């Protein structure tokens, strides 16, 4: 507007003091600009994530027609549909996680991850949730280690608080706790499995 360089104007006004009101106005303007930039960035990231997520799901549905013929593949998808960790609108970056007390179910799910989804066994992690009153935790770890064919060191133990007036029935020697199995860096894999599940719903679900 002045036809003069910014440096020259800066020299002219450098000794002028801003009033408190002027400082507040400048700060408010700066804060608003940062807020707008943050919202714009968040919207862009959300849009990119949704495009990526939809692309993964569409590709998974395309694969469905061939994979569905495989009993183990279909069993794994159905197991995850029932017991797996799902992505929610308020929890968008959910990794692949599956937990159960049934040792055969956990074994089959591990087999499915490795044989049907091509997951490297070194990318799997295991957590044992068990009541704090259990005294033979090491024996239980050995049981799961043998059942899942993994090193005991791969099983991280978490103790569940005991309730004195519990109505639990699983308190005898057959109680082996609950195992959670997960996959490292598996958000996209979770979206792919969601695509498989949605594809099955489109095939066999309510058409109304």
Tab-separated table of C-alpha atoms in Angstrom, residues 3-207:
chain	number	residue	atom	x	y	z
A	3	UNK	CA	5.154	1.450	-2.067
A	4	UNK	CA	7.956	1.150	0.496
A	5	UNK	CA	9.814	-2.025	1.476
A	6	UNK	CA	8.972	-3.842	4.694
A	7	UNK	CA	12.492	-3.234	6.012
A	8	UNK	CA	12.130	0.530	5.609
A	9	UNK	CA	8.749	0.563	7.338
A	10	UNK	CA	10.132	-1.628	10.106
A	11	UNK	CA	12.853	0.941	10.729
A	12	UNK	CA	10.247	3.716	10.827
A	13	UNK	CA	8.030	2.044	13.432
A	14	UNK	CA	10.615	0.104	15.449
A	15	UNK	CA	10.648	2.665	18.256
A	16	UNK	CA	6.859	2.938	18.477
A	17	UNK	CA	5.315	1.217	21.465
A	18	UNK	CA	2.128	-0.833	20.983
A	19	UNK	CA	-0.681	-0.349	23.430
A	20	UNK	CA	-1.907	-3.333	25.473
A	21	UNK	CA	-5.099	-3.387	23.399
A	22	UNK	CA	-3.072	-3.523	20.145
A	23	UNK	CA	-0.930	-6.379	21.515
A	24	UNK	CA	-4.061	-8.322	22.464
A	25	UNK	CA	-5.567	-7.798	19.000
A	26	UNK	CA	-2.370	-9.028	17.316
A	27	UNK	CA	-2.196	-12.058	19.632
A	28	UNK	CA	-5.853	-12.898	19.008
A	29	UNK	CA	-5.351	-12.628	15.260
A	30	UNK	CA	-2.268	-14.856	15.441
A	31	UNK	CA	-4.101	-17.433	17.586
A	32	UNK	CA	-7.046	-17.459	15.174
A	33	UNK	CA	-4.721	-18.002	12.213
A	34	UNK	CA	-3.032	-20.923	13.976
A	35	UNK	CA	-6.416	-22.393	14.886
A	36	UNK	CA	-7.655	-22.144	11.309
A	37	UNK	CA	-4.444	-23.710	10.014
A	38	UNK	CA	-4.785	-26.546	12.554
A	39	UNK	CA	-8.408	-27.225	11.573
A	40	UNK	CA	-7.519	-27.174	7.894
A	41	UNK	CA	-4.653	-29.615	8.505
A	42	UNK	CA	-6.881	-31.912	10.577
A	43	UNK	CA	-9.557	-31.898	7.872
A	44	UNK	CA	-6.950	-32.727	5.205
A	45	UNK	CA	-5.546	-35.601	7.280
A	46	UNK	CA	-9.032	-36.951	7.964
A	47	UNK	CA	-9.925	-36.815	4.273
A	48	UNK	CA	-6.703	-38.612	3.305
A	49	UNK	CA	-7.317	-41.274	5.980
A	50	UNK	CA	-10.886	-41.878	4.794
A	51	UNK	CA	-9.757	-42.201	1.159
A	52	UNK	CA	-7.047	-44.663	2.218
A	53	UNK	CA	-9.478	-46.618	4.409
A	54	UNK	CA	-12.102	-46.898	1.665
A	55	UNK	CA	-9.473	-47.999	-0.848
A	56	UNK	CA	-8.298	-50.772	1.494
A	57	UNK	CA	-11.874	-51.969	2.116
A	58	UNK	CA	-12.785	-51.977	-1.584
A	59	UNK	CA	-9.681	-54.035	-2.388
A	60	UNK	CA	-10.511	-56.469	0.442
A	61	UNK	CA	-14.048	-56.975	-0.927
A	62	UNK	CA	-12.586	-57.746	-4.361
A	63	UNK	CA	-10.405	-60.461	-2.824
A	64	UNK	CA	-13.385	-61.960	-1.002
A	65	UNK	CA	-14.825	-64.034	-3.867
A	66	UNK	CA	-11.687	-66.206	-4.021
A	67	UNK	CA	-10.753	-66.259	-0.341
A	68	UNK	CA	-14.205	-67.239	0.878
A	69	UNK	CA	-13.682	-70.745	-0.531
A	70	UNK	CA	-10.960	-71.368	2.080
A	71	UNK	CA	-12.470	-72.730	5.373
A	72	UNK	CA	-9.601	-71.498	7.593
A	73	UNK	CA	-9.633	-68.047	6.044
A	74	UNK	CA	-13.413	-67.761	6.535
A	75	UNK	CA	-13.176	-69.067	10.114
A	76	UNK	CA	-10.552	-66.437	10.997
A	77	UNK	CA	-12.652	-63.580	9.649
A	78	UNK	CA	-15.733	-64.768	11.547
A	79	UNK	CA	-13.722	-65.163	14.758
A	80	UNK	CA	-12.429	-61.615	14.425
A	81	UNK	CA	-15.919	-60.332	13.677
A	82	UNK	CA	-17.055	-61.778	17.004
A	83	UNK	CA	-14.070	-61.185	19.302
A	84	UNK	CA	-11.640	-58.850	17.554
A	85	UNK	CA	-10.940	-55.194	18.225
A	86	UNK	CA	-12.908	-52.980	15.816
A	87	UNK	CA	-12.270	-49.473	14.542
A	88	UNK	CA	-14.761	-46.973	15.955
A	89	UNK	CA	-15.522	-43.344	14.982
A	90	UNK	CA	-13.946	-42.302	18.281
A	91	UNK	CA	-11.089	-44.846	17.982
A	92	UNK	CA	-9.885	-44.721	14.403
A	93	UNK	CA	-6.362	-46.083	14.771
A	94	UNK	CA	-7.209	-49.451	16.242
A	95	UNK	CA	-4.674	-52.245	15.769
A	96	UNK	CA	-5.507	-55.902	15.242
A	97	UNK	CA	-6.195	-57.425	18.673
A	98	UNK	CA	-8.053	-60.588	19.650
A	99	UNK	CA	-8.638	-62.047	23.096
A	100	UNK	CA	-10.263	-65.133	24.514
A	101	UNK	CA	-9.915	-67.766	27.225
A	102	UNK	CA	-10.381	-70.652	24.780
A	103	UNK	CA	-6.940	-71.988	23.922
A	104	UNK	CA	-8.093	-73.661	20.694
A	105	UNK	CA	-9.669	-70.434	19.488
A	106	UNK	CA	-6.470	-68.483	20.224
A	107	UNK	CA	-4.376	-71.143	18.483
A	108	UNK	CA	-6.573	-71.065	15.355
A	109	UNK	CA	-6.529	-67.268	15.281
A	110	UNK	CA	-2.714	-67.236	15.465
A	111	UNK	CA	-2.587	-69.837	12.688
A	112	UNK	CA	-4.941	-67.666	10.593
A	113	UNK	CA	-2.787	-64.563	11.023
A	114	UNK	CA	0.376	-66.338	9.934
A	115	UNK	CA	-0.913	-68.708	7.253
A	116	UNK	CA	-3.758	-66.710	5.704
A	117	UNK	CA	-2.791	-63.078	6.241
A	118	UNK	CA	0.956	-63.585	5.896
A	119	UNK	CA	1.866	-61.997	9.234
A	120	UNK	CA	5.446	-62.544	10.388
A	121	UNK	CA	5.346	-64.408	13.729
A	122	UNK	CA	7.893	-61.927	15.106
A	123	UNK	CA	5.289	-59.182	14.656
A	124	UNK	CA	2.874	-60.858	17.060
A	125	UNK	CA	2.604	-59.956	20.742
A	126	UNK	CA	0.836	-61.753	23.577
A	127	UNK	CA	-0.655	-60.591	26.865
A	128	UNK	CA	-1.919	-62.833	29.661
A	129	UNK	CA	-4.637	-61.432	31.926
A	130	UNK	CA	-5.025	-63.449	35.109
A	131	UNK	CA	-6.469	-62.987	38.583
A	132	UNK	CA	-3.932	-61.925	41.195
A	133	UNK	CA	-4.893	-64.806	43.512
A	134	UNK	CA	-3.497	-67.372	41.083
A	135	UNK	CA	-0.257	-68.776	42.504
A	136	UNK	CA	0.901	-70.910	39.581
A	137	UNK	CA	1.367	-68.123	37.007
A	138	UNK	CA	4.619	-69.574	35.701
A	139	UNK	CA	2.927	-72.908	35.018
A	140	UNK	CA	0.133	-71.099	33.209
A	141	UNK	CA	2.666	-69.185	31.117
A	142	UNK	CA	4.293	-72.510	30.237
A	143	UNK	CA	0.883	-73.885	29.253
A	144	UNK	CA	0.209	-71.005	26.835
A	145	UNK	CA	3.785	-71.063	25.583
A	146	UNK	CA	3.460	-74.733	24.658
A	147	UNK	CA	-0.050	-74.345	23.240
A	148	UNK	CA	0.828	-71.361	21.040
A	149	UNK	CA	4.346	-72.616	20.236
A	150	UNK	CA	6.025	-69.405	21.391
A	151	UNK	CA	8.750	-68.459	23.850
A	152	UNK	CA	7.534	-67.732	27.384
A	153	UNK	CA	9.297	-64.364	27.248
A	154	UNK	CA	6.838	-63.222	24.569
A	155	UNK	CA	3.958	-63.406	27.050
A	156	UNK	CA	3.493	-60.290	29.170
A	157	UNK	CA	1.438	-60.857	32.325
A	158	UNK	CA	-1.216	-58.467	33.677
A	159	UNK	CA	-2.935	-59.183	36.986
A	160	UNK	CA	-6.666	-58.647	37.444
A	161	UNK	CA	-7.833	-57.319	40.798
A	162	UNK	CA	-9.482	-60.025	42.871
A	163	UNK	CA	-13.019	-59.471	44.186
A	164	UNK	CA	-13.714	-61.090	47.558
A	165	UNK	CA	-17.406	-61.717	46.885
A	166	UNK	CA	-16.848	-62.970	43.379
A	167	UNK	CA	-19.403	-65.127	41.595
A	168	UNK	CA	-16.841	-66.426	39.136
A	169	UNK	CA	-17.010	-70.118	38.354
A	170	UNK	CA	-13.594	-70.332	36.642
A	171	UNK	CA	-11.549	-70.551	39.809
A	172	UNK	CA	-10.352	-74.158	39.669
A	173	UNK	CA	-7.139	-75.587	38.202
A	174	UNK	CA	-8.583	-75.434	34.691
A	175	UNK	CA	-8.521	-71.636	34.825
A	176	UNK	CA	-5.706	-70.436	32.541
A	177	UNK	CA	-6.542	-66.748	32.340
A	178	UNK	CA	-7.305	-64.791	29.202
A	179	UNK	CA	-4.872	-64.337	26.325
A	180	UNK	CA	-4.774	-61.298	24.080
A	181	UNK	CA	-2.930	-61.626	20.807
A	182	UNK	CA	-2.066	-58.581	18.704
A	183	UNK	CA	-0.145	-57.491	15.617
A	184	UNK	CA	2.384	-54.660	15.562
A	185	UNK	CA	1.618	-51.644	13.323
A	186	UNK	CA	-1.614	-53.183	12.067
A	187	UNK	CA	-4.122	-50.323	11.645
A	188	UNK	CA	-4.342	-50.890	7.886
A	189	UNK	CA	-4.641	-54.631	8.437
A	190	UNK	CA	-7.580	-53.987	10.766
A	191	UNK	CA	-9.225	-51.914	8.020
A	192	UNK	CA	-8.646	-54.740	5.568
A	193	UNK	CA	-10.303	-57.258	7.887
A	194	UNK	CA	-13.188	-54.808	8.287
A	195	UNK	CA	-13.499	-54.859	4.495
A	196	UNK	CA	-13.708	-58.659	4.577
A	197	UNK	CA	-16.430	-58.523	7.248
A	198	UNK	CA	-18.413	-55.888	5.352
A	199	UNK	CA	-18.123	-58.020	2.222
A	200	UNK	CA	-19.559	-61.034	4.047
A	201	UNK	CA	-22.430	-58.890	5.332
A	202	UNK	CA	-23.169	-57.726	1.781
A	203	UNK	CA	-23.228	-61.360	0.619
A	204	UNK	CA	-25.192	-62.994	3.413
A	205	UNK	CA	-26.733	-60.203	5.483
A	206	UNK	CA	-30.235	-58.750	5.480
A	207	UNK	CA	-30.925	-57.413	1.975
